[in-house]
PDB file of C-alpha atoms in Angstrom:
ATOM      1  CA  UNK A  21     -46.354 -32.135 128.709  1.00 84.00           C
ATOM      2  CA  UNK A  22     -43.022 -33.434 127.472  1.00 88.00           C
ATOM      3  CA  UNK A  23     -39.987 -33.213 129.758  1.00 89.00           C
ATOM      4  CA  UNK A  24     -36.541 -32.437 128.385  1.00 91.00           C
ATOM      5  CA  UNK A  25     -35.741 -33.749 124.923  1.00 93.00           C
ATOM      6  CA  UNK A  26     -39.107 -35.537 124.672  1.00 95.00           C
ATOM      7  CA  UNK A  27     -40.542 -32.251 123.384  1.00 95.00           C
ATOM      8  CA  UNK A  28     -38.011 -32.142 120.534  1.00 96.00           C
ATOM      9  CA  UNK A  29     -38.580 -35.849 119.794  1.00 96.00           C
ATOM     10  CA  UNK A  30     -42.373 -35.349 119.681  1.00 96.00           C
ATOM     11  CA  UNK A  31     -42.063 -32.313 117.388  1.00 97.00           C
ATOM     12  CA  UNK A  32     -39.741 -34.155 114.998  1.00 97.00           C
ATOM     13  CA  UNK A  33     -42.044 -37.208 114.934  1.00 97.00           C
ATOM     14  CA  UNK A  34     -45.109 -35.081 114.169  1.00 97.00           C
ATOM     15  CA  UNK A  35     -43.203 -33.169 111.476  1.00 97.00           C
ATOM     16  CA  UNK A  36     -42.030 -36.460 109.912  1.00 97.00           C
ATOM     17  CA  UNK A  37     -45.609 -37.755 109.943  1.00 97.00           C
ATOM     18  CA  UNK A  38     -46.831 -34.600 108.185  1.00 96.00           C
ATOM     19  CA  UNK A  39     -44.071 -34.833 105.567  1.00 96.00           C
ATOM     20  CA  UNK A  40     -45.059 -38.460 104.886  1.00 96.00           C
ATOM     21  CA  UNK A  41     -48.625 -37.362 104.087  1.00 96.00           C
ATOM     22  CA  UNK A  42     -50.399 -37.919 107.398  1.00 95.00           C
ATOM     23  CA  UNK A  43     -52.380 -35.157 109.128  1.00 93.00           C
ATOM     24  CA  UNK A  44     -51.109 -35.229 112.720  1.00 95.00           C
ATOM     25  CA  UNK A  45     -51.987 -32.848 115.532  1.00 94.00           C
ATOM     26  CA  UNK A  46     -49.932 -31.880 118.548  1.00 94.00           C
ATOM     27  CA  UNK A  47     -50.635 -29.865 121.689  1.00 93.00           C
ATOM     28  CA  UNK A  48     -47.366 -29.476 123.542  1.00 93.00           C
ATOM     29  CA  UNK A  49     -46.582 -27.834 126.877  1.00 89.00           C
ATOM     30  CA  UNK A  50     -42.867 -27.413 127.499  1.00 86.00           C
ATOM     31  CA  UNK A  51     -41.401 -28.827 130.680  1.00 86.00           C
ATOM     32  CA  UNK A  52     -37.926 -29.075 132.187  1.00 88.00           C
ATOM     33  CA  UNK A  53     -36.221 -27.720 129.074  1.00 92.00           C
ATOM     34  CA  UNK A  54     -32.823 -28.297 130.713  1.00 90.00           C
ATOM     35  CA  UNK A  55     -33.515 -32.039 130.579  1.00 89.00           C
ATOM     36  CA  UNK A  56     -34.223 -34.824 133.053  1.00 86.00           C
ATOM     37  CA  UNK A  57     -32.324 -38.093 133.618  1.00 85.00           C
ATOM     38  CA  UNK A  58     -34.888 -39.959 131.473  1.00 85.00           C
ATOM     39  CA  UNK A  59     -34.990 -37.199 128.834  1.00 89.00           C
ATOM     40  CA  UNK A  60     -31.507 -35.624 128.646  1.00 92.00           C
ATOM     41  CA  UNK A  61     -30.830 -32.479 126.626  1.00 93.00           C
ATOM     42  CA  UNK A  62     -27.437 -31.729 125.068  1.00 94.00           C
ATOM     43  CA  UNK A  63     -25.498 -28.901 126.712  1.00 92.00           C
ATOM     44  CA  UNK A  64     -25.729 -26.553 124.952  1.00 94.00           C
ATOM     45  CA  UNK A  65     -29.085 -27.412 123.364  1.00 96.00           C
ATOM     46  CA  UNK A  66     -28.741 -27.115 119.577  1.00 96.00           C
ATOM     47  CA  UNK A  67     -31.566 -25.750 117.458  1.00 97.00           C
ATOM     48  CA  UNK A  68     -33.708 -28.386 115.739  1.00 97.00           C
ATOM     49  CA  UNK A  69     -35.200 -26.129 113.071  1.00 98.00           C
ATOM     50  CA  UNK A  70     -33.489 -25.132 109.831  1.00 97.00           C
ATOM     51  CA  UNK A  71     -33.862 -21.466 110.782  1.00 97.00           C
ATOM     52  CA  UNK A  72     -32.386 -22.035 114.247  1.00 97.00           C
ATOM     53  CA  UNK A  73     -29.458 -24.013 112.849  1.00 97.00           C
ATOM     54  CA  UNK A  74     -28.904 -21.343 110.193  1.00 97.00           C
ATOM     55  CA  UNK A  75     -28.730 -18.712 112.934  1.00 96.00           C
ATOM     56  CA  UNK A  76     -26.507 -21.031 115.024  1.00 96.00           C
ATOM     57  CA  UNK A  77     -28.858 -20.769 118.016  1.00 95.00           C
ATOM     58  CA  UNK A  78     -27.682 -22.784 121.011  1.00 96.00           C
ATOM     59  CA  UNK A  79     -28.825 -22.502 124.610  1.00 95.00           C
ATOM     60  CA  UNK A  80     -26.654 -23.572 127.553  1.00 93.00           C
ATOM     61  CA  UNK A  81     -28.189 -25.657 130.337  1.00 88.00           C
ATOM     62  CA  UNK A  82     -27.923 -22.715 132.758  1.00 85.00           C
ATOM     63  CA  UNK A  83     -30.199 -20.673 130.488  1.00 88.00           C
ATOM     64  CA  UNK A  84     -32.643 -23.563 130.040  1.00 90.00           C
ATOM     65  CA  UNK A  85     -32.849 -23.982 133.823  1.00 84.00           C
ATOM     66  CA  UNK A  86     -34.131 -20.413 134.103  1.00 82.00           C
ATOM     67  CA  UNK A  87     -37.355 -21.504 132.376  1.00 83.00           C
ATOM     68  CA  UNK A  88     -38.358 -23.467 135.490  1.00 75.00           C
ATOM     69  CA  UNK A  89     -38.314 -20.484 137.805  1.00 67.00           C
ATOM     70  CA  UNK A  90     -41.762 -19.678 139.061  1.00 60.00           C
ATOM     71  CA  UNK A  91     -42.848 -17.149 141.597  1.00 58.00           C
ATOM     72  CA  UNK A  92     -40.778 -17.634 144.774  1.00 60.00           C
ATOM     73  CA  UNK A  93     -43.584 -17.579 147.319  1.00 64.00           C
ATOM     74  CA  UNK A  94     -45.792 -20.004 149.223  1.00 68.00           C
ATOM     75  CA  UNK A  95     -44.806 -23.663 148.897  1.00 66.00           C
ATOM     76  CA  UNK A  96     -41.987 -22.849 146.457  1.00 72.00           C
ATOM     77  CA  UNK A  97     -40.457 -20.419 148.959  1.00 78.00           C
ATOM     78  CA  UNK A  98     -40.709 -22.978 151.786  1.00 81.00           C
ATOM     79  CA  UNK A  99     -39.037 -25.618 149.636  1.00 82.00           C
ATOM     80  CA  UNK A 100     -36.239 -23.277 148.571  1.00 82.00           C
ATOM     81  CA  UNK A 101     -35.701 -22.095 152.121  1.00 86.00           C
ATOM     82  CA  UNK A 102     -35.429 -25.689 153.388  1.00 87.00           C
ATOM     83  CA  UNK A 103     -33.028 -26.561 150.582  1.00 85.00           C
ATOM     84  CA  UNK A 104     -30.857 -23.500 151.316  1.00 88.00           C
ATOM     85  CA  UNK A 105     -30.730 -24.474 154.979  1.00 91.00           C
ATOM     86  CA  UNK A 106     -29.902 -28.060 154.095  1.00 89.00           C
ATOM     87  CA  UNK A 107     -27.165 -26.944 151.712  1.00 89.00           C
ATOM     88  CA  UNK A 108     -25.585 -24.849 154.480  1.00 92.00           C
ATOM     89  CA  UNK A 109     -25.906 -27.758 156.940  1.00 92.00           C
ATOM     90  CA  UNK A 110     -24.268 -30.189 154.504  1.00 89.00           C
ATOM     91  CA  UNK A 111     -21.335 -27.846 153.971  1.00 91.00           C
ATOM     92  CA  UNK A 112     -20.924 -27.453 157.728  1.00 92.00           C
ATOM     93  CA  UNK A 113     -20.825 -31.230 158.021  1.00 91.00           C
ATOM     94  CA  UNK A 114     -18.052 -31.482 155.406  1.00 89.00           C
ATOM     95  CA  UNK A 115     -20.128 -32.459 152.367  1.00 86.00           C
ATOM     96  CA  UNK A 116     -20.066 -30.455 149.130  1.00 79.00           C
ATOM     97  CA  UNK A 117     -23.581 -29.054 149.549  1.00 66.00           C
ATOM     98  CA  UNK A 118     -24.835 -30.304 146.185  1.00 71.00           C
ATOM     99  CA  UNK A 119     -28.531 -30.843 146.867  1.00 71.00           C
ATOM    100  CA  UNK A 120     -29.140 -33.140 143.882  1.00 69.00           C
ATOM    101  CA  UNK A 121     -26.308 -35.428 145.008  1.00 74.00           C
ATOM    102  CA  UNK A 122     -27.356 -35.224 148.648  1.00 73.00           C
ATOM    103  CA  UNK A 123     -30.947 -36.277 147.914  1.00 74.00           C
ATOM    104  CA  UNK A 124     -30.026 -39.149 145.589  1.00 77.00           C
ATOM    105  CA  UNK A 125     -31.539 -42.336 146.970  1.00 75.00           C
ATOM    106  CA  UNK A 126     -33.272 -40.474 149.797  1.00 75.00           C
ATOM    107  CA  UNK A 127     -36.001 -37.926 150.320  1.00 77.00           C
ATOM    108  CA  UNK A 128     -37.526 -36.306 147.263  1.00 74.00           C
ATOM    109  CA  UNK A 129     -37.281 -32.585 146.605  1.00 65.00           C
ATOM    110  CA  UNK A 130     -40.912 -32.073 147.570  1.00 70.00           C
ATOM    111  CA  UNK A 131     -40.111 -33.543 151.015  1.00 74.00           C
ATOM    112  CA  UNK A 132     -38.393 -30.223 151.690  1.00 73.00           C
ATOM    113  CA  UNK A 133     -41.890 -28.790 152.174  1.00 73.00           C
ATOM    114  CA  UNK A 134     -41.823 -30.384 155.622  1.00 80.00           C
ATOM    115  CA  UNK A 135     -38.982 -28.065 156.579  1.00 81.00           C
ATOM    116  CA  UNK A 136     -35.683 -28.916 158.195  1.00 84.00           C
ATOM    117  CA  UNK A 137     -37.121 -29.695 161.627  1.00 85.00           C
ATOM    118  CA  UNK A 138     -39.712 -32.259 160.552  1.00 84.00           C
ATOM    119  CA  UNK A 139     -37.215 -34.944 159.649  1.00 84.00           C
ATOM    120  CA  UNK A 140     -36.059 -33.726 156.219  1.00 85.00           C
ATOM    121  CA  UNK A 141     -32.552 -32.720 157.368  1.00 88.00           C
ATOM    122  CA  UNK A 142     -32.182 -35.761 159.622  1.00 90.00           C
ATOM    123  CA  UNK A 143     -33.113 -38.134 156.760  1.00 89.00           C
ATOM    124  CA  UNK A 144     -30.579 -36.577 154.400  1.00 87.00           C
ATOM    125  CA  UNK A 145     -27.794 -36.611 156.986  1.00 88.00           C
ATOM    126  CA  UNK A 146     -28.606 -40.233 157.898  1.00 89.00           C
ATOM    127  CA  UNK A 147     -28.434 -41.147 154.215  1.00 88.00           C
ATOM    128  CA  UNK A 148     -24.801 -39.971 154.294  1.00 86.00           C
ATOM    129  CA  UNK A 149     -23.963 -41.777 157.548  1.00 89.00           C
ATOM    130  CA  UNK A 150     -24.122 -38.623 159.666  1.00 91.00           C
ATOM    131  CA  UNK A 151     -25.841 -37.968 162.992  1.00 94.00           C
ATOM    132  CA  UNK A 152     -29.088 -35.970 162.998  1.00 94.00           C
ATOM    133  CA  UNK A 153     -28.697 -32.196 163.288  1.00 94.00           C
ATOM    134  CA  UNK A 154     -28.768 -30.566 166.698  1.00 95.00           C
ATOM    135  CA  UNK A 155     -31.276 -27.835 167.538  1.00 95.00           C
ATOM    136  CA  UNK A 156     -28.391 -25.335 167.380  1.00 96.00           C
ATOM    137  CA  UNK A 157     -27.452 -26.525 163.882  1.00 95.00           C
ATOM    138  CA  UNK A 158     -31.076 -26.315 162.735  1.00 94.00           C
ATOM    139  CA  UNK A 159     -31.383 -22.790 164.165  1.00 95.00           C
ATOM    140  CA  UNK A 160     -28.214 -21.730 162.331  1.00 96.00           C
ATOM    141  CA  UNK A 161     -29.298 -23.383 159.064  1.00 94.00           C
ATOM    142  CA  UNK A 162     -32.692 -21.656 159.182  1.00 94.00           C
ATOM    143  CA  UNK A 163     -31.039 -18.314 160.008  1.00 95.00           C
ATOM    144  CA  UNK A 164     -28.737 -18.726 157.005  1.00 93.00           C
ATOM    145  CA  UNK A 165     -31.720 -19.506 154.748  1.00 91.00           C
ATOM    146  CA  UNK A 166     -33.651 -16.504 156.131  1.00 91.00           C
ATOM    147  CA  UNK A 167     -30.701 -14.259 155.276  1.00 93.00           C
ATOM    148  CA  UNK A 168     -30.327 -15.656 151.746  1.00 88.00           C
ATOM    149  CA  UNK A 169     -34.023 -15.698 150.762  1.00 87.00           C
ATOM    150  CA  UNK A 170     -34.621 -11.969 150.040  1.00 86.00           C
ATOM    151  CA  UNK A 171     -31.717 -11.789 147.586  1.00 82.00           C
ATOM    152  CA  UNK A 172     -32.850 -15.015 145.943  1.00 77.00           C
ATOM    153  CA  UNK A 173     -36.397 -13.692 145.584  1.00 76.00           C
ATOM    154  CA  UNK A 174     -35.121 -10.489 143.929  1.00 77.00           C
ATOM    155  CA  UNK A 175     -32.894 -12.503 141.609  1.00 71.00           C
ATOM    156  CA  UNK A 176     -35.882 -14.689 140.803  1.00 71.00           C
ATOM    157  CA  UNK A 177     -37.665 -11.688 139.283  1.00 73.00           C
ATOM    158  CA  UNK A 178     -34.882 -11.278 136.714  1.00 73.00           C
ATOM    159  CA  UNK A 179     -34.680 -15.021 136.220  1.00 72.00           C
ATOM    160  CA  UNK A 180     -38.374 -15.218 135.365  1.00 74.00           C
ATOM    161  CA  UNK A 181     -37.994 -12.547 132.691  1.00 79.00           C
ATOM    162  CA  UNK A 182     -34.925 -14.228 131.207  1.00 84.00           C
ATOM    163  CA  UNK A 183     -36.554 -17.659 131.489  1.00 84.00           C
ATOM    164  CA  UNK A 184     -39.554 -16.479 129.471  1.00 85.00           C
ATOM    165  CA  UNK A 185     -37.273 -15.326 126.643  1.00 91.00           C
ATOM    166  CA  UNK A 186     -35.380 -18.636 126.668  1.00 93.00           C
ATOM    167  CA  UNK A 187     -38.599 -20.661 126.661  1.00 92.00           C
ATOM    168  CA  UNK A 188     -39.945 -18.609 123.756  1.00 93.00           C
ATOM    169  CA  UNK A 189     -36.735 -19.318 121.825  1.00 95.00           C
ATOM    170  CA  UNK A 190     -37.196 -23.081 122.306  1.00 96.00           C
ATOM    171  CA  UNK A 191     -40.920 -22.912 121.501  1.00 96.00           C
ATOM    172  CA  UNK A 192     -40.233 -20.849 118.346  1.00 96.00           C
ATOM    173  CA  UNK A 193     -37.551 -23.345 117.284  1.00 97.00           C
ATOM    174  CA  UNK A 194     -40.011 -26.212 117.667  1.00 97.00           C
ATOM    175  CA  UNK A 195     -42.765 -24.243 115.924  1.00 97.00           C
ATOM    176  CA  UNK A 196     -40.483 -23.642 112.938  1.00 98.00           C
ATOM    177  CA  UNK A 197     -39.934 -27.406 112.549  1.00 98.00           C
ATOM    178  CA  UNK A 198     -43.696 -27.962 112.427  1.00 98.00           C
ATOM    179  CA  UNK A 199     -44.311 -25.008 110.089  1.00 97.00           C
ATOM    180  CA  UNK A 200     -41.565 -26.239 107.726  1.00 97.00           C
ATOM    181  CA  UNK A 201     -43.435 -29.575 107.586  1.00 97.00           C
ATOM    182  CA  UNK A 202     -46.513 -27.728 106.329  1.00 96.00           C
ATOM    183  CA  UNK A 203     -48.455 -27.754 109.589  1.00 97.00           C
ATOM    184  CA  UNK A 204     -50.474 -24.854 110.956  1.00 96.00           C
ATOM    185  CA  UNK A 205     -48.744 -23.684 114.126  1.00 96.00           C
ATOM    186  CA  UNK A 206     -50.019 -21.542 116.970  1.00 94.00           C
ATOM    187  CA  UNK A 207     -48.107 -20.544 120.110  1.00 92.00           C
ATOM    188  CA  UNK A 208     -50.119 -19.494 123.154  1.00 88.00           C
ATOM    189  CA  UNK A 209     -49.836 -18.952 126.864  1.00 84.00           C
ATOM    190  CA  UNK A 210     -52.080 -21.547 128.486  1.00 79.00           C
ATOM    191  CA  UNK A 211     -51.690 -20.877 132.198  1.00 75.00           C
ATOM    192  CA  UNK A 212     -51.556 -17.773 134.382  1.00 73.00           C
ATOM    193  CA  UNK A 213     -48.161 -17.156 136.003  1.00 65.00           C
ATOM    194  CA  UNK A 214     -49.635 -18.098 139.378  1.00 66.00           C
ATOM    195  CA  UNK A 215     -50.408 -21.621 138.127  1.00 68.00           C
ATOM    196  CA  UNK A 216     -47.166 -22.501 136.351  1.00 65.00           C
ATOM    197  CA  UNK A 217     -43.900 -20.975 135.094  1.00 59.00           C
ATOM    198  CA  UNK A 218     -44.797 -22.451 131.642  1.00 61.00           C
TER     199      UNK A 218
END
């Protein structure tokens, strides 16, 4: 379960081991193909296989981010709704609304599961030296999120389809590196869609 460029690094290391005469094995589940701070991916991501480089396959970060879109329901929907409300609230308070920047050094993304009213919004605003939100502000932020959610859920359906194609392109690129090193390669779906977007 290798985040970001760790998947490419692992594939290259296993391929190098096979080329040097060892008999390595690898079971790899892709994760966060767009990269993470500890495992950054170039933007756009270049192909690592000879075939991919020959075809000049590159994938921009925006496309790689689509691979992380799961089904927008349940806990994921609650988190997204809280983040949409928080984004609106931040903009109303004069901040740029960038959630990643707003959460830096404060609550984690999963804290959004608590919702805006259970301290999540107040913690983020306090982190930026701002007063806690009023009930009126929270009502307005939740109303904004309620209005935005249906369109986001419909867009998520297209994103999931596109994300699957992008993930398959990355997986095929990695598989080609291993196959070129003489390894037997198999690509499979391991989880039902309800369990993971992988």
